[in-house]
Short mmCIF file of C-alpha atoms and ligand atoms in Angstrom, two decimals:
data_model
loop_
_atom_site.label_atom_id
_atom_site.label_comp_id
_atom_site.label_asym_id
_atom_site.label_seq_id
_atom_site.Cartn_x
_atom_site.Cartn_y
_atom_site.Cartn_z
CA MET L 29 -18.01 -8.79 -2.48
CA ALA L 30 -17.70 -6.74 -5.67
CA TYR L 31 -14.80 -4.31 -6.00
CA ASP L 32 -15.92 -0.68 -5.41
CA ASN L 33 -14.75 1.30 -8.44
CA GLY L 34 -15.41 4.56 -6.56
CA ASN L 35 -12.91 3.97 -3.76
CA ILE L 36 -10.27 6.62 -3.18
CA PHE L 37 -7.34 4.52 -4.42
CA ALA L 38 -9.21 3.67 -7.63
CA LYS L 39 -9.52 7.43 -8.13
CA ILE L 40 -5.80 7.88 -7.47
CA LEU L 41 -5.01 5.17 -10.04
CA SER L 42 -7.27 6.81 -12.64
CA GLY L 43 -5.67 10.22 -12.01
CA GLU L 44 -8.94 11.68 -10.74
CA ILE L 45 -7.30 12.42 -7.36
CA PRO L 46 -3.66 13.56 -7.14
CA CYS L 47 -1.03 11.84 -5.01
CA ASP L 48 2.64 12.20 -4.17
CA ILE L 49 4.18 9.33 -6.14
CA VAL L 50 7.34 7.73 -4.75
CA ALA L 51 7.77 5.04 -7.40
CA GLU L 52 5.83 2.74 -9.68
CA ASN L 53 6.17 -0.17 -12.02
CA GLU L 54 3.84 -1.83 -14.53
CA HIS L 55 1.61 -3.41 -11.88
CA ALA L 56 2.00 -1.37 -8.69
CA LEU L 57 2.07 2.23 -7.48
CA ALA L 58 3.71 3.71 -4.37
CA PHE L 59 2.67 7.09 -2.97
CA ARG L 60 2.91 8.97 0.32
CA ASP L 61 0.10 8.56 2.85
CA ILE L 62 -1.92 11.77 3.23
CA ASN L 63 -1.89 11.37 7.03
CA PRO L 64 1.58 10.02 7.83
CA GLN L 65 2.00 7.97 11.02
CA ALA L 66 5.81 7.89 10.82
CA PRO L 67 8.55 10.06 9.23
CA VAL L 68 8.28 7.80 6.16
CA HIS L 69 4.79 6.49 5.41
CA VAL L 70 4.25 5.17 1.91
CA LEU L 71 1.34 3.12 0.56
CA VAL L 72 1.98 0.48 -2.09
CA ILE L 73 -1.03 -0.67 -4.09
CA PRO L 74 -1.58 -3.00 -7.03
CA LYS L 75 -2.84 -1.34 -10.20
CA GLY L 76 -5.34 -4.17 -10.58
CA LYS L 77 -8.71 -4.24 -8.83
CA TYR L 78 -8.13 -6.20 -5.62
CA GLU L 79 -10.06 -5.34 -2.51
CA SER L 80 -7.92 -6.93 0.18
CA ALA L 81 -4.80 -8.91 1.01
CA THR L 82 -6.97 -12.01 0.79
CA ASP L 83 -8.16 -11.20 -2.73
CA PHE L 84 -4.71 -10.18 -3.90
CA GLY L 85 -3.06 -13.33 -2.59
CA ALA L 86 -5.78 -15.56 -4.05
CA GLU L 87 -6.49 -13.88 -7.38
CA ALA L 88 -3.59 -11.70 -8.53
CA THR L 89 -1.19 -13.20 -11.05
CA GLU L 90 2.29 -14.14 -9.95
CA THR L 91 3.58 -11.29 -12.08
CA GLU L 92 1.37 -8.79 -10.20
CA GLN L 93 2.38 -10.23 -6.84
CA ALA L 94 6.06 -10.10 -7.71
CA ALA L 95 5.72 -6.52 -8.95
CA LEU L 96 4.21 -5.40 -5.66
CA CYS L 97 6.96 -7.11 -3.65
CA ARG L 98 9.64 -5.61 -5.85
CA LEU L 99 8.15 -2.14 -5.48
CA ILE L 100 8.10 -2.45 -1.67
CA SER L 101 11.82 -3.26 -1.70
CA HIS L 102 12.52 -0.42 -4.11
CA VAL L 103 10.61 2.10 -1.96
CA ALA L 104 12.51 0.98 1.16
CA GLU L 105 15.75 1.69 -0.68
CA VAL L 106 14.85 5.03 -2.28
CA THR L 107 13.43 6.38 0.99
CA ASP L 108 16.61 5.16 2.73
CA ILE L 109 14.84 3.17 5.45
CA HIS L 110 16.08 -0.24 4.34
CA LYS L 111 19.17 -0.36 6.56
CA ASP L 112 17.70 0.85 9.86
CA GLY L 113 14.45 -1.01 9.29
CA TYR L 114 10.78 -0.46 8.73
CA ARG L 115 7.37 -2.08 9.13
CA LEU L 116 4.86 -3.38 6.61
CA ILE L 117 1.16 -3.37 7.52
CA ALA L 118 -1.79 -4.60 5.48
CA ASN L 119 -4.97 -3.84 7.38
CA THR L 120 -7.64 -6.26 6.23
CA ASN L 121 -11.42 -6.01 6.48
CA ARG L 122 -13.37 -5.06 9.60
CA ASN L 123 -11.24 -6.45 12.39
CA GLY L 124 -8.10 -5.15 10.71
CA HIS L 125 -9.67 -1.66 10.39
CA GLN L 126 -9.18 -1.48 6.63
CA GLU L 127 -10.64 1.88 5.59
CA VAL L 128 -9.98 1.87 1.86
CA PRO L 129 -11.29 -1.21 -0.01
CA HIS L 130 -8.37 -1.48 -2.42
CA TYR L 131 -5.48 -3.65 -1.24
CA HIS L 132 -2.60 -1.60 0.10
CA VAL L 133 0.56 -2.17 2.09
CA HIS L 134 1.70 0.55 4.48
CA ILE L 135 5.48 1.04 4.61
CA LEU L 136 6.41 2.82 7.84
CA GLY L 137 9.90 3.88 8.82
CA GLY L 138 12.32 6.68 9.47
CA GLY L 139 12.50 6.13 13.25
CA ASP L 140 11.90 3.61 16.01
CA LEU L 141 8.35 2.35 15.53
CA GLY L 142 8.01 0.64 18.88
CA ARG L 143 6.44 -2.77 19.19
CA ILE L 144 3.95 -4.02 16.67
CA LEU L 145 0.83 -3.32 18.74
CA PRO L 146 0.29 -0.66 21.43
P1 LIG Q 219 -6.25 1.61 5.96
O1 LIG Q 219 -6.83 1.99 7.30
O2 LIG Q 219 -7.32 1.31 4.95
O3 LIG Q 219 -5.21 0.54 6.08
O4 LIG Q 219 -5.43 2.87 5.48
C1 LIG Q 219 -5.86 3.78 4.53
C2 LIG Q 219 -4.80 4.86 4.45
O5 LIG Q 219 -5.08 5.66 3.33
C3 LIG Q 219 -4.77 5.79 5.68
O6 LIG Q 219 -3.48 5.73 6.28
C4 LIG Q 219 -5.09 7.16 5.09
O7 LIG Q 219 -4.35 8.21 5.69
C5 LIG Q 219 -4.74 6.99 3.61
N1 LIG Q 219 -5.51 7.84 2.72
C6 LIG Q 219 -6.86 8.01 2.73
N2 LIG Q 219 -7.23 8.84 1.74
C7 LIG Q 219 -6.09 9.19 1.09
C8 LIG Q 219 -5.83 10.04 -0.03
O8 LIG Q 219 -6.71 10.64 -0.64
N3 LIG Q 219 -4.52 10.17 -0.42
C9 LIG Q 219 -3.51 9.51 0.23
N4 LIG Q 219 -2.27 9.70 -0.25
N5 LIG Q 219 -3.73 8.71 1.28
C10 LIG Q 219 -5.00 8.55 1.71
#
């Protein structure tokens, strides 16, 4: 399926829609979720046009993949959730309830998150 250039995260990347940036590097951006589900809820997205975890894993360069991983670690440290722990979620496609068709990793922390699924 073709990447939707009008999706909300594409608009955040282009500066069309504002966001609360936590950190960024050359290939990835981290910003706070508009509807936080935990005391710390940050989204990390590649700057490249990848629709899902599947696309990112298959098509992104190793440099882009490394940059996203590095940014996740950096965000965990600067938000001070790295020691007590946190959760990464990448909702994917229909069954995963992915709402925004630009690959993103949720970083959730700042308190006990319970078990992985309700
Ligand atoms: P998904 O269900 O696709 O994994 O999660 C999409 C996430 O994007 C949701 O947690 C939602 O709150 C967040 N979101 C949707 N629109 C915006 C927006 O305009 N700004 C920010 N910062 N987050 C958004």
